[in-house]
Short mmCIF file of C-alpha atoms in Angstrom, two decimals:
data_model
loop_
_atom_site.label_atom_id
_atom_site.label_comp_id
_atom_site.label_asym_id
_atom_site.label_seq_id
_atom_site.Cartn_x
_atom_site.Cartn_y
_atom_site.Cartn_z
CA UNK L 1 0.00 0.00 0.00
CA UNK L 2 3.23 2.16 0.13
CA UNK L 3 2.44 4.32 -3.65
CA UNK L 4 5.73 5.64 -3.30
CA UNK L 5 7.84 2.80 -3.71
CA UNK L 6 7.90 0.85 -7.35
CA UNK L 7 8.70 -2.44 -6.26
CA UNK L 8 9.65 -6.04 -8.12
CA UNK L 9 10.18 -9.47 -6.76
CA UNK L 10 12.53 -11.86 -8.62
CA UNK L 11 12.04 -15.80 -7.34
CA UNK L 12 13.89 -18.49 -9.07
CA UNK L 13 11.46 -21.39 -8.32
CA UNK L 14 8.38 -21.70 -10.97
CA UNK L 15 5.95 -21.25 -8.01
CA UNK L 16 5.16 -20.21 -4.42
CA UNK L 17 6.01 -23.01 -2.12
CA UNK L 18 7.01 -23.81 1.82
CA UNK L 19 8.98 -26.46 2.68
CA UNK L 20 6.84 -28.92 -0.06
CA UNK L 21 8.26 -32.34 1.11
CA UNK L 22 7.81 -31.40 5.30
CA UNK L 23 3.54 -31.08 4.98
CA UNK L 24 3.40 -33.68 6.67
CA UNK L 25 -0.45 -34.56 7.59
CA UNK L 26 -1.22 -32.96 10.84
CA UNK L 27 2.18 -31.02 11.13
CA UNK L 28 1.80 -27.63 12.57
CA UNK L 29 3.80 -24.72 12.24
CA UNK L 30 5.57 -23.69 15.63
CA UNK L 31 4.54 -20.16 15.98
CA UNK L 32 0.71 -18.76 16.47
CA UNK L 33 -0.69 -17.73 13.62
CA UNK L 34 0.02 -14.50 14.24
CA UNK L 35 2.86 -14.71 12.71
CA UNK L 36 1.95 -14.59 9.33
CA UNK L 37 2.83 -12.21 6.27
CA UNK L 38 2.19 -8.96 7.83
CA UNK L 39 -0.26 -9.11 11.60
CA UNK L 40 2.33 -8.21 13.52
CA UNK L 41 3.37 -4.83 11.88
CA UNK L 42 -0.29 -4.11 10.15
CA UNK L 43 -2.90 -5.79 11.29
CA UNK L 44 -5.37 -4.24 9.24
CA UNK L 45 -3.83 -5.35 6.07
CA UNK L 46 -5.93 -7.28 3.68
CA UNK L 47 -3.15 -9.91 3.56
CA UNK L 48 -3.46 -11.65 7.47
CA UNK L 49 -3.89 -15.31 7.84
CA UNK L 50 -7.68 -14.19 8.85
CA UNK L 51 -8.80 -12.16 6.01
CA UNK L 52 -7.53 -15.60 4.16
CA UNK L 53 -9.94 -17.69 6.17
CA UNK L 54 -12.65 -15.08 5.30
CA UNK L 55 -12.21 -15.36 1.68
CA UNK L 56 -12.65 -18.44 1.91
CA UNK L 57 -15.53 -18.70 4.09
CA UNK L 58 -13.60 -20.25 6.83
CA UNK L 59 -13.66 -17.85 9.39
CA UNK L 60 -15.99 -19.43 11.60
CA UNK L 61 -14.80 -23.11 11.66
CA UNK L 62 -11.51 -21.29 12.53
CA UNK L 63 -13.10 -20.01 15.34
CA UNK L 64 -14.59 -22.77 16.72
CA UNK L 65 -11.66 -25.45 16.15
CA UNK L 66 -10.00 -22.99 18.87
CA UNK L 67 -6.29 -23.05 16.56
CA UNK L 68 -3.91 -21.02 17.80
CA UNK L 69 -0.44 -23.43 15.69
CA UNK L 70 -2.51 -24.16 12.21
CA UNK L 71 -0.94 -26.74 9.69
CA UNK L 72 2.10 -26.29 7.45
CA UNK L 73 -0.35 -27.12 4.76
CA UNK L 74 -2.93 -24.43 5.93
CA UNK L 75 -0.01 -21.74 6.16
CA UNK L 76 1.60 -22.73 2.80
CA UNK L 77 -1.98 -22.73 1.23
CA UNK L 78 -1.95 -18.88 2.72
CA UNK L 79 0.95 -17.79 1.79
CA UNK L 80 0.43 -18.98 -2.28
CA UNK L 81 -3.28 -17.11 -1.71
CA UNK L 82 -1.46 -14.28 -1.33
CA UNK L 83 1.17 -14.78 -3.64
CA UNK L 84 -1.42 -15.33 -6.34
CA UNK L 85 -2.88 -12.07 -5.81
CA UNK L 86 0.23 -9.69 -5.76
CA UNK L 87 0.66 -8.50 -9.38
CA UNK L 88 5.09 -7.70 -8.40
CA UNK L 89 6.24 -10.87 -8.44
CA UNK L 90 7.92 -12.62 -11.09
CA UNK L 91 8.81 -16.44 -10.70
CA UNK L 92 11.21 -17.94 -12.48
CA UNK L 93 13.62 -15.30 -12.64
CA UNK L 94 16.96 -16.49 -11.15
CA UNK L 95 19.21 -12.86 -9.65
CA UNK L 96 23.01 -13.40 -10.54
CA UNK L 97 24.44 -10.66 -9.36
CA UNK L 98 23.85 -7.14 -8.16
CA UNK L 99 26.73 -4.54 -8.77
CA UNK L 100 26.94 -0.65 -7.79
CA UNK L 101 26.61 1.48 -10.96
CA UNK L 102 28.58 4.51 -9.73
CA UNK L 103 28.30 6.82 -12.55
CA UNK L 104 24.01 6.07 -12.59
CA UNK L 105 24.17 5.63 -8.91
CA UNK L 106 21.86 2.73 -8.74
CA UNK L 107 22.52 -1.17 -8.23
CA UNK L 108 22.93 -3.22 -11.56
CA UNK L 109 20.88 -6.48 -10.90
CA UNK L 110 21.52 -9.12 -13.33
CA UNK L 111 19.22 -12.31 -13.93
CA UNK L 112 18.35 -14.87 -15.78
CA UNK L 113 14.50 -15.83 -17.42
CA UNK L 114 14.40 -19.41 -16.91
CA UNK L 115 12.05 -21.44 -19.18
CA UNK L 116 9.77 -24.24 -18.17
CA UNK L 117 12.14 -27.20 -17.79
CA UNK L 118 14.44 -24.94 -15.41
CA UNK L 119 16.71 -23.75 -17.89
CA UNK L 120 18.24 -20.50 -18.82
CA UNK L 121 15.44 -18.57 -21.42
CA UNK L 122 16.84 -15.37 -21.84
CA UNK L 123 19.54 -13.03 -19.99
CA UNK L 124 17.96 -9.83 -18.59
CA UNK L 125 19.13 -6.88 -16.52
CA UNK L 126 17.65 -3.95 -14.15
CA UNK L 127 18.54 -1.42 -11.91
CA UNK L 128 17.17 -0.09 -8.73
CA UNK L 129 17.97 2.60 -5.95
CA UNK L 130 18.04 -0.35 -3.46
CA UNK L 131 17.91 -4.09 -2.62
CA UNK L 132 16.62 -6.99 -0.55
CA UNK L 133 18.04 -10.25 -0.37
CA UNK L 134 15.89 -12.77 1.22
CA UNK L 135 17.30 -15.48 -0.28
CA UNK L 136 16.75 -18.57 2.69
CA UNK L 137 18.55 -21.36 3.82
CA UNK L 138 19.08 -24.01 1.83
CA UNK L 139 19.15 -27.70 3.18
CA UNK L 140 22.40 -29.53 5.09
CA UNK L 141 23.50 -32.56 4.04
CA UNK L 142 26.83 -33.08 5.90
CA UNK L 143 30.21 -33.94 3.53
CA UNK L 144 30.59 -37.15 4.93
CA UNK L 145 26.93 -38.46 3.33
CA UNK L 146 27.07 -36.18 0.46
CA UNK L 147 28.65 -38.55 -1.82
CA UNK L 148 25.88 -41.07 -0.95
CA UNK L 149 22.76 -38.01 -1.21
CA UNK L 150 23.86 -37.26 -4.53
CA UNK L 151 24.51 -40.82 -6.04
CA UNK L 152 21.54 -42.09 -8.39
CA UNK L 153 19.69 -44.50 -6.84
CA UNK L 154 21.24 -44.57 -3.52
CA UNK L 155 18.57 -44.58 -1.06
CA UNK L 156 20.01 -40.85 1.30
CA UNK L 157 17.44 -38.52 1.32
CA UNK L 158 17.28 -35.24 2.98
CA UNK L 159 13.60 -33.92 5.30
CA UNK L 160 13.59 -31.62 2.75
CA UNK L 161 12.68 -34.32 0.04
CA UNK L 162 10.85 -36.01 2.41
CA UNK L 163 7.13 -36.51 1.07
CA UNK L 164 8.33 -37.82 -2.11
CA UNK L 165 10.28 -40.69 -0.70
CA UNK L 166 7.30 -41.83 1.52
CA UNK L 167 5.89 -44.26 -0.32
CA UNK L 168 9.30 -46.30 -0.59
CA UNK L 169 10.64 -45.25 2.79
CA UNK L 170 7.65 -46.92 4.40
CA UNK L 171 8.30 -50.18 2.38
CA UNK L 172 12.03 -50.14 3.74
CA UNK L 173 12.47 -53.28 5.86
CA UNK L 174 14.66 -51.01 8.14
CA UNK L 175 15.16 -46.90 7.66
CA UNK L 176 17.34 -44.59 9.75
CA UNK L 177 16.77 -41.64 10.33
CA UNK L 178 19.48 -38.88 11.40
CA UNK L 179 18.98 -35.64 13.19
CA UNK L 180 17.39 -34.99 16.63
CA UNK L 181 15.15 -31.87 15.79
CA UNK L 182 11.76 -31.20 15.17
CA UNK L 183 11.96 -32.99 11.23
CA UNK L 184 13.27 -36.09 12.32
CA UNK L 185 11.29 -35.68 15.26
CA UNK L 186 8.23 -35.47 13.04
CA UNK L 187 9.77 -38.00 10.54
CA UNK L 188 10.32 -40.82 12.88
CA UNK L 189 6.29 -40.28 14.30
CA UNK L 190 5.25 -40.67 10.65
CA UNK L 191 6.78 -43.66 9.88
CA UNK L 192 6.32 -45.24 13.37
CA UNK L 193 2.22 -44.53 12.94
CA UNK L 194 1.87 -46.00 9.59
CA UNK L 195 4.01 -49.23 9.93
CA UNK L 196 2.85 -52.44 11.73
CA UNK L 197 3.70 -53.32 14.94
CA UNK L 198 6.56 -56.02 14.49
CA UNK L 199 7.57 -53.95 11.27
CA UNK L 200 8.63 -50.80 13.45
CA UNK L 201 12.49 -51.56 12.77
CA UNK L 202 13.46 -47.20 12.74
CA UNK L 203 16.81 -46.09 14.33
CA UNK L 204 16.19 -41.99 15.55
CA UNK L 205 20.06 -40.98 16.55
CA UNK L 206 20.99 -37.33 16.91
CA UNK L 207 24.06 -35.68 17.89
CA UNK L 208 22.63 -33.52 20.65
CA UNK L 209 22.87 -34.88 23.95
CA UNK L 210 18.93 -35.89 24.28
CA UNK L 211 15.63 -35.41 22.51
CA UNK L 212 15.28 -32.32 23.63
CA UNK L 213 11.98 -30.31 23.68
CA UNK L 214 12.42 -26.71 22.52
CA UNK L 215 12.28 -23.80 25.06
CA UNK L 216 9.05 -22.58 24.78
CA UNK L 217 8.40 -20.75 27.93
CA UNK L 218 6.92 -16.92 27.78
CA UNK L 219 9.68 -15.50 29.48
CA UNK L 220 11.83 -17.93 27.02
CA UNK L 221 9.86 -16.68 24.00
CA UNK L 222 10.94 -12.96 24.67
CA UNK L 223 14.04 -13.84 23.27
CA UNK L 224 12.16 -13.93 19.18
CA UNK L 225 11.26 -10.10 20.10
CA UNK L 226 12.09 -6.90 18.60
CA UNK L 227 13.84 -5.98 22.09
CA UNK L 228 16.36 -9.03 22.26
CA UNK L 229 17.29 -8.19 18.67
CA UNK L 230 18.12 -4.60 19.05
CA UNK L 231 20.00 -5.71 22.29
CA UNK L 232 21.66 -8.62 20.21
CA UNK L 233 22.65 -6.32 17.56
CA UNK L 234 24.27 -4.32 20.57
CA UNK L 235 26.82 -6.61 21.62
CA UNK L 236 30.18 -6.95 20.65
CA UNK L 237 31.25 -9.27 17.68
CA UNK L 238 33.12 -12.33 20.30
CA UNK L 239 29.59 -11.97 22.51
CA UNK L 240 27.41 -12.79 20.12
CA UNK L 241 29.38 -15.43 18.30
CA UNK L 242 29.22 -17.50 21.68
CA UNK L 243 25.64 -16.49 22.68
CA UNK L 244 24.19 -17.92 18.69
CA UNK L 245 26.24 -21.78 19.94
CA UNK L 246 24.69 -21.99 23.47
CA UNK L 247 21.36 -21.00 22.18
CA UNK L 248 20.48 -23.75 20.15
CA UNK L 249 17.29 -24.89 22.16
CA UNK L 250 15.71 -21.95 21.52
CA UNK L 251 15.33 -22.58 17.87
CA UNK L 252 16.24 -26.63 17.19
CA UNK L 253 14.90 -27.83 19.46
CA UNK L 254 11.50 -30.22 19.50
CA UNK L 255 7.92 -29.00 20.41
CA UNK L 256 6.62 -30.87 23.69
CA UNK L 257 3.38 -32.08 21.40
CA UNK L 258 5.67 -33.83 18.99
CA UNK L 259 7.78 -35.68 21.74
CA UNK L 260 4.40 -36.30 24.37
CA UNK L 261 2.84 -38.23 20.52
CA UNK L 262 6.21 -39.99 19.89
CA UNK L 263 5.90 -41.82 23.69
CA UNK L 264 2.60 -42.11 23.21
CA UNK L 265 2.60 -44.02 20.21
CA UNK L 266 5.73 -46.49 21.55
CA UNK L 267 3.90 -47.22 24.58
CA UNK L 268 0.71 -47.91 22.45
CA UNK L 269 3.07 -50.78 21.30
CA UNK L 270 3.40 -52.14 24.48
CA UNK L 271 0.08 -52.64 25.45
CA UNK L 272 -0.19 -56.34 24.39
CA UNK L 273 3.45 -57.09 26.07
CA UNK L 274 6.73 -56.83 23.95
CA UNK L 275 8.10 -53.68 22.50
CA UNK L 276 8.76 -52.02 19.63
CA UNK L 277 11.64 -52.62 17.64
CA UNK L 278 11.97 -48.77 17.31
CA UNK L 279 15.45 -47.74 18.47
CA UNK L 280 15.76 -43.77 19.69
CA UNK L 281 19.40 -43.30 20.82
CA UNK L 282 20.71 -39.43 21.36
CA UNK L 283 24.23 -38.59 21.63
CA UNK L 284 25.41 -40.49 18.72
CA UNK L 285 27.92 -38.79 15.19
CA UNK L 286 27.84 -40.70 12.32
CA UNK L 287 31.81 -41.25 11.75
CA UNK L 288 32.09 -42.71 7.92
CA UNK L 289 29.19 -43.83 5.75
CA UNK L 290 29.36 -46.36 2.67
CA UNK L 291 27.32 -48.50 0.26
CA UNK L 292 27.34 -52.40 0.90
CA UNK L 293 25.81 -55.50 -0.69
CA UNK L 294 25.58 -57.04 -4.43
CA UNK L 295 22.51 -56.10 -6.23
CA UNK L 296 20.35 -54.71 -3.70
CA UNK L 297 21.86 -52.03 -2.01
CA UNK L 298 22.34 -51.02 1.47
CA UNK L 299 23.82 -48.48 3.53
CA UNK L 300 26.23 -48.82 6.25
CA UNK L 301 26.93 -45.80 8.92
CA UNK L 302 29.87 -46.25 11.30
CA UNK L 303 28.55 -44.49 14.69
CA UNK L 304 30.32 -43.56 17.70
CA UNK L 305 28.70 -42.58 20.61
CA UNK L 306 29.81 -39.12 21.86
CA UNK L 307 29.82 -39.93 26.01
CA UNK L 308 30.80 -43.71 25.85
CA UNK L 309 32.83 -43.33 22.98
CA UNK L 310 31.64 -46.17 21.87
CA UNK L 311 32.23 -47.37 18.09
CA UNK L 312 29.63 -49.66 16.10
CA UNK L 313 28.17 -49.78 12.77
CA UNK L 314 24.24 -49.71 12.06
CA UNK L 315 23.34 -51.68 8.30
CA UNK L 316 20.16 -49.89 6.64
CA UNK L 317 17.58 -49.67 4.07
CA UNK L 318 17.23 -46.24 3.81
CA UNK L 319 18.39 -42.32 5.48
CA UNK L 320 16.74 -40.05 5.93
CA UNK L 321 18.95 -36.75 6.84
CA UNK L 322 17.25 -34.78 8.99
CA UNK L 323 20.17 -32.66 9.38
CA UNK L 324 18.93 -28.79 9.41
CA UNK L 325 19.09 -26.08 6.64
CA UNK L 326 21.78 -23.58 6.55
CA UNK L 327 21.94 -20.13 4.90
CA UNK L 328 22.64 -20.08 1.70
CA UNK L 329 26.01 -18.68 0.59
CA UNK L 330 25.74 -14.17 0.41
CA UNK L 331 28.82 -14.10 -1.68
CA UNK L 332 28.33 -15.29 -5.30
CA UNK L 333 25.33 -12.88 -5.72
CA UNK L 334 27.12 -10.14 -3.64
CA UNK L 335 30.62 -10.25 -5.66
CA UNK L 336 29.91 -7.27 -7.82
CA UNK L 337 29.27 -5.20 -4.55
CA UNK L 338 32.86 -6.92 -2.43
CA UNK L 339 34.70 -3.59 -3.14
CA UNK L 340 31.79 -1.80 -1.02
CA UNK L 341 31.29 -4.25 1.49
CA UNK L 342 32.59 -3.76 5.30
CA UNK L 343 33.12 -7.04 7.48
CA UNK L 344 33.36 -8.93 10.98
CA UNK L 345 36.39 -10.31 11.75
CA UNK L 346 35.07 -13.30 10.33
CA UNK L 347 34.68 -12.19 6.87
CA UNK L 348 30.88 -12.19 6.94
CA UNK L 349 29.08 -8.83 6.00
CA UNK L 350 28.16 -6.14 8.46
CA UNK L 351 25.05 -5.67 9.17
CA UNK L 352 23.18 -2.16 11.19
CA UNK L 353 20.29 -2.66 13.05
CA UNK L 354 18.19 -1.67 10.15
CA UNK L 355 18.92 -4.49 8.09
CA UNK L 356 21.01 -2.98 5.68
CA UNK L 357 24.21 -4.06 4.95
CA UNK L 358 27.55 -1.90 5.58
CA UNK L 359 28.29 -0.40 2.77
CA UNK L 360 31.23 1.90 1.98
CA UNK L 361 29.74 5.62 1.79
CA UNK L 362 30.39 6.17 -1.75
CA UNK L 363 27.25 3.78 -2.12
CA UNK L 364 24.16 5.73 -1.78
CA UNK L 365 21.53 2.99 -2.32
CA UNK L 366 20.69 0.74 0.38
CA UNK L 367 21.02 -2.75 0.15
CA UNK L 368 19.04 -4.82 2.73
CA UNK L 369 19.17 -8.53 3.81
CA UNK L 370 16.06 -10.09 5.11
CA UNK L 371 16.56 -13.41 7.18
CA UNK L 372 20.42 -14.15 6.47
CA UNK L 373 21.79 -11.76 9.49
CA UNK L 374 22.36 -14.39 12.28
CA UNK L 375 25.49 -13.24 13.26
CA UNK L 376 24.61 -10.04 13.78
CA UNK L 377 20.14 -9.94 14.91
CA UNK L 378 20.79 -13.11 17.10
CA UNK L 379 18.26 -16.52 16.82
CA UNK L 380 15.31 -14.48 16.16
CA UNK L 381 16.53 -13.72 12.37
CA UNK L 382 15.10 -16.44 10.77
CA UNK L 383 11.73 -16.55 12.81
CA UNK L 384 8.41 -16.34 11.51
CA UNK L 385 7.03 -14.18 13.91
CA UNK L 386 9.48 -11.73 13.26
CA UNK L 387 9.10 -11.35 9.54
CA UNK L 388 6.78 -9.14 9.57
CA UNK L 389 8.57 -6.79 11.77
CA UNK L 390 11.66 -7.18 10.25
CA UNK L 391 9.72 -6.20 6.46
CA UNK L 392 8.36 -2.90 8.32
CA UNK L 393 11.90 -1.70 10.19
CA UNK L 394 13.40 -2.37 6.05
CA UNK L 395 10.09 -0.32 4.77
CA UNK L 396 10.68 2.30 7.49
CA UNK L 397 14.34 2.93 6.65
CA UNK L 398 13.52 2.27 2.57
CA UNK L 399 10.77 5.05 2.85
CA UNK L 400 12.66 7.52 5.48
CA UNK L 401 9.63 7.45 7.85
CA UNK L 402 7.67 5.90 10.35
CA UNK L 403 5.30 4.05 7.66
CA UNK L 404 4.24 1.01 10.00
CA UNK L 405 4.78 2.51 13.58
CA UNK L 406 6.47 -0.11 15.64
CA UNK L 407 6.50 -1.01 19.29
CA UNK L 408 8.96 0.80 21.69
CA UNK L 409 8.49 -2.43 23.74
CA UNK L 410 7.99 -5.85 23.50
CA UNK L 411 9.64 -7.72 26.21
CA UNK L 412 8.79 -7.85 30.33
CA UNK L 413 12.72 -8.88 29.96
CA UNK L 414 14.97 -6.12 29.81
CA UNK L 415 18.19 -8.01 28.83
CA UNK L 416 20.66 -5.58 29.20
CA UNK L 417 21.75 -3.56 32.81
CA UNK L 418 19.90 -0.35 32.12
CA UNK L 419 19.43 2.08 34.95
CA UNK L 420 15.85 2.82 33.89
CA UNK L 421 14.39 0.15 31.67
CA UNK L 422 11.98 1.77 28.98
CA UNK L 423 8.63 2.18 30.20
CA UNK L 424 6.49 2.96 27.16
CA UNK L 425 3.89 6.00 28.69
CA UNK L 426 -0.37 4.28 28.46
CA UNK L 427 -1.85 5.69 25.52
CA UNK L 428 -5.32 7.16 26.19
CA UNK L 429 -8.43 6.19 24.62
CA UNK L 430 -10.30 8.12 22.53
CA UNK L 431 -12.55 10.61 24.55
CA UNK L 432 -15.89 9.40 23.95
CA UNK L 433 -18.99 11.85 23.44
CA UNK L 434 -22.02 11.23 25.84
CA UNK L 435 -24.61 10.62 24.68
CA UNK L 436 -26.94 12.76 26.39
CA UNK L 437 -25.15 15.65 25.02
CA UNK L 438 -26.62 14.74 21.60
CA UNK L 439 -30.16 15.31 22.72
#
């Protein structure tokens, strides 16, 4: 709604699409759904999860199935509604590069038309006052297994691919699965609830020290606000760098819901004596990985145990790598702009507390970078329930003005030692007119 800004989207991928092969049935995003495209900076907008659900006359079996973590396929079903409807975005355009233009001064974004088989159509080129990267994570498949993940045939597949390697992961004799957050997590239940008892033969092993359920406290939550960020982006380089490790629980960790329906379907085995053959062991690396076998093939993962230090190997069907996403890579498409570019001490861009990246002054368009500033904005960078807020503080500094009015506070935590913690003054209601004054 901002007439003052001409704005384009370029998206490499034919179509709008979240996490396609982790809709699992039932699977439930982990924030409110609140945290949608734009609640939590306009609520008004005709874009919230709600104004969805009333254009599709859902609004009031919404209300009465009392929701407040919908689906993954309810949110990605809302987020392609709105996609559909935004006339600025342009799919299958793949960005190259972006270079500063000094004599025009205005960013040089390069990109490639892709046709429909993925391939390069036709080159193309535009410019711009200023930029956002939101380019994501990408998935992790560690270097150890990646020989195996990218073989034909070979039966490694990341969470990511998930939902298309059902069918023949459930008619593995014996699948392992490899990663102790919320996918494998949600991974291992699937499988586990749609095989037989006696045909349960699933190994769950994770490098973290348990199955660990993520922190999802209130107090705990304030660290996903606006005020944690800002203090975040506040401390010094070594500070943060050891705050992001120790914080992992916060972010990888698994939802109590997923872990309370994991026991209860292994007890459900139980109930007629015996066990399952299910096998959930935390605190295990996988050392070395290899094919084995003539004409079927199998995999074989050497394992050590990280506390016993303990050494064994573990034969299966089938992996499934439930090992994380990780950002993708800032510096092929920011090359043309390395000249300009001001960095850490460990190489990665500088980033203010506006978003934008540190640029040398001669630059005097903005460049932005939406979700890929961990290292500087802290764990709450990649959240959904900051995404909205993080789009309004870029719009804000984009438009020069207070466009969406944010929050001076949104934490009962004040994480810092200030002497007077901000106390944001009560804003008054309207003053209403009696009505007896109208007679």
């Amino acid at each position: 709604p901002l007439p003052e800004l001409d704005a384009v989207f370029y998206e490499q991928r034919p179509a709008f699409d979240w996490h396609p092969g982790l809709l699992i049935d039932g699977a439930t995003i982990q924030v409110p759904f609140l945290a949608d495209l734009v609640t939590l900076a306009d609520p008004t907008s005709p874009w919230t999860f709600l104004n969805y659900l009333k254009s599709r006359e859902r609004l009031f079996p919404f209300y009465f199935a009392e929701r407040f973590h919908i689906q993954r396929a309810e949110f990605d079903a809302y987020c392609r509604w709105v996609a559909d409807h935004l006339p600025g975005l342009h799919f299958r355009h793949q960005v190259d590069s972006v270079r500063w233009n000094p004599a025009r001064e205005l960013f040089e974004i390069d990109y490639t038309r892709l046709g429909h088989d993925g391939t390069a159509a036709a080159p193309g080129r535009t410019h711009a006052h200023n930029v956002v990267l939101g380019i994501g994570t990408e998935p992790h498949v560690p270097e150890l297994l990646r020989p195996l993940a990218d073989a034909p045939g070979v039966p490694v597949v990341h969470a990511a691919d998930y939902l298309a390697h059902r069918a023949s992961l459930l008619a593995a004799d014996h699948i392992t699965v490899v990663g102790s957050g919320q996918s494998g997590a949600e991974i291992f239940l699937d499988q586990l609830r749609h095989r037989a008892p006696g045909h349960d033969r699933i190994h769950w092993i994770g490098r973290t020290e348990a199955f660990a359920p993520m922190e999802y406290s209130k107090l705990g939550l304030e660290h996903f606000t606006p005020d944690y960020t800002r203090y975040f982006h506040s401390l010094d380089e070594a500070t943060r760098e050891r705050l992001v490790t120790s914080q992992w629980q916060l972010h990888k960790g698994i939802d109590t819901a997923t872990i309370a329906a994991i026991h209860d379907e292994l007890y459900r085995r139980t109930l007629h004596g015996g066990w399952p053959q299910a096998v959930l062991t935390p605190g295990v690396r996988v050392r070395t990985a290899g094919r084995v076998g003539i004409g079927i093939s199998r995999i074989e993962l050497h394992l050590e145990h990280l506390q016993q230090g303990h050494r064994t190997c573990l034969t299966t069907d089938a992996v499934v790598l439930a090992t994380g996403h990780r950002q993708r890579p800032l510096e092929p498409i920011l090359a043309g702009l390395d000249p300009y570019l001001r960095r850490d001490n460990r190489e990665r861009p500088r980033v203010d507390e506006h978003f934008r990246l540190v640029l040398d002054p001669v630059v005097t368009g903005h460049a932005y970078i939406q979700n890929a500033a961990l290292h500087t904005h802290g764990v709450g960078t990649p959240d959904l329930g900051l995404a909205a807020w993080r789009s309004a503080a870029i719009l804000n500094s984009l438009t020069g003005k207070e466009t969406y009015p944010l929050p001076a506070r949104t934490a009962f935590t004040t994480f810092g030692l200030e002497p007077h913690p901000r106390i944001p003054q009560a804003r008054r209601s309207e003053t209403l007119t009696h009505l007896a004054e109208h007679r």
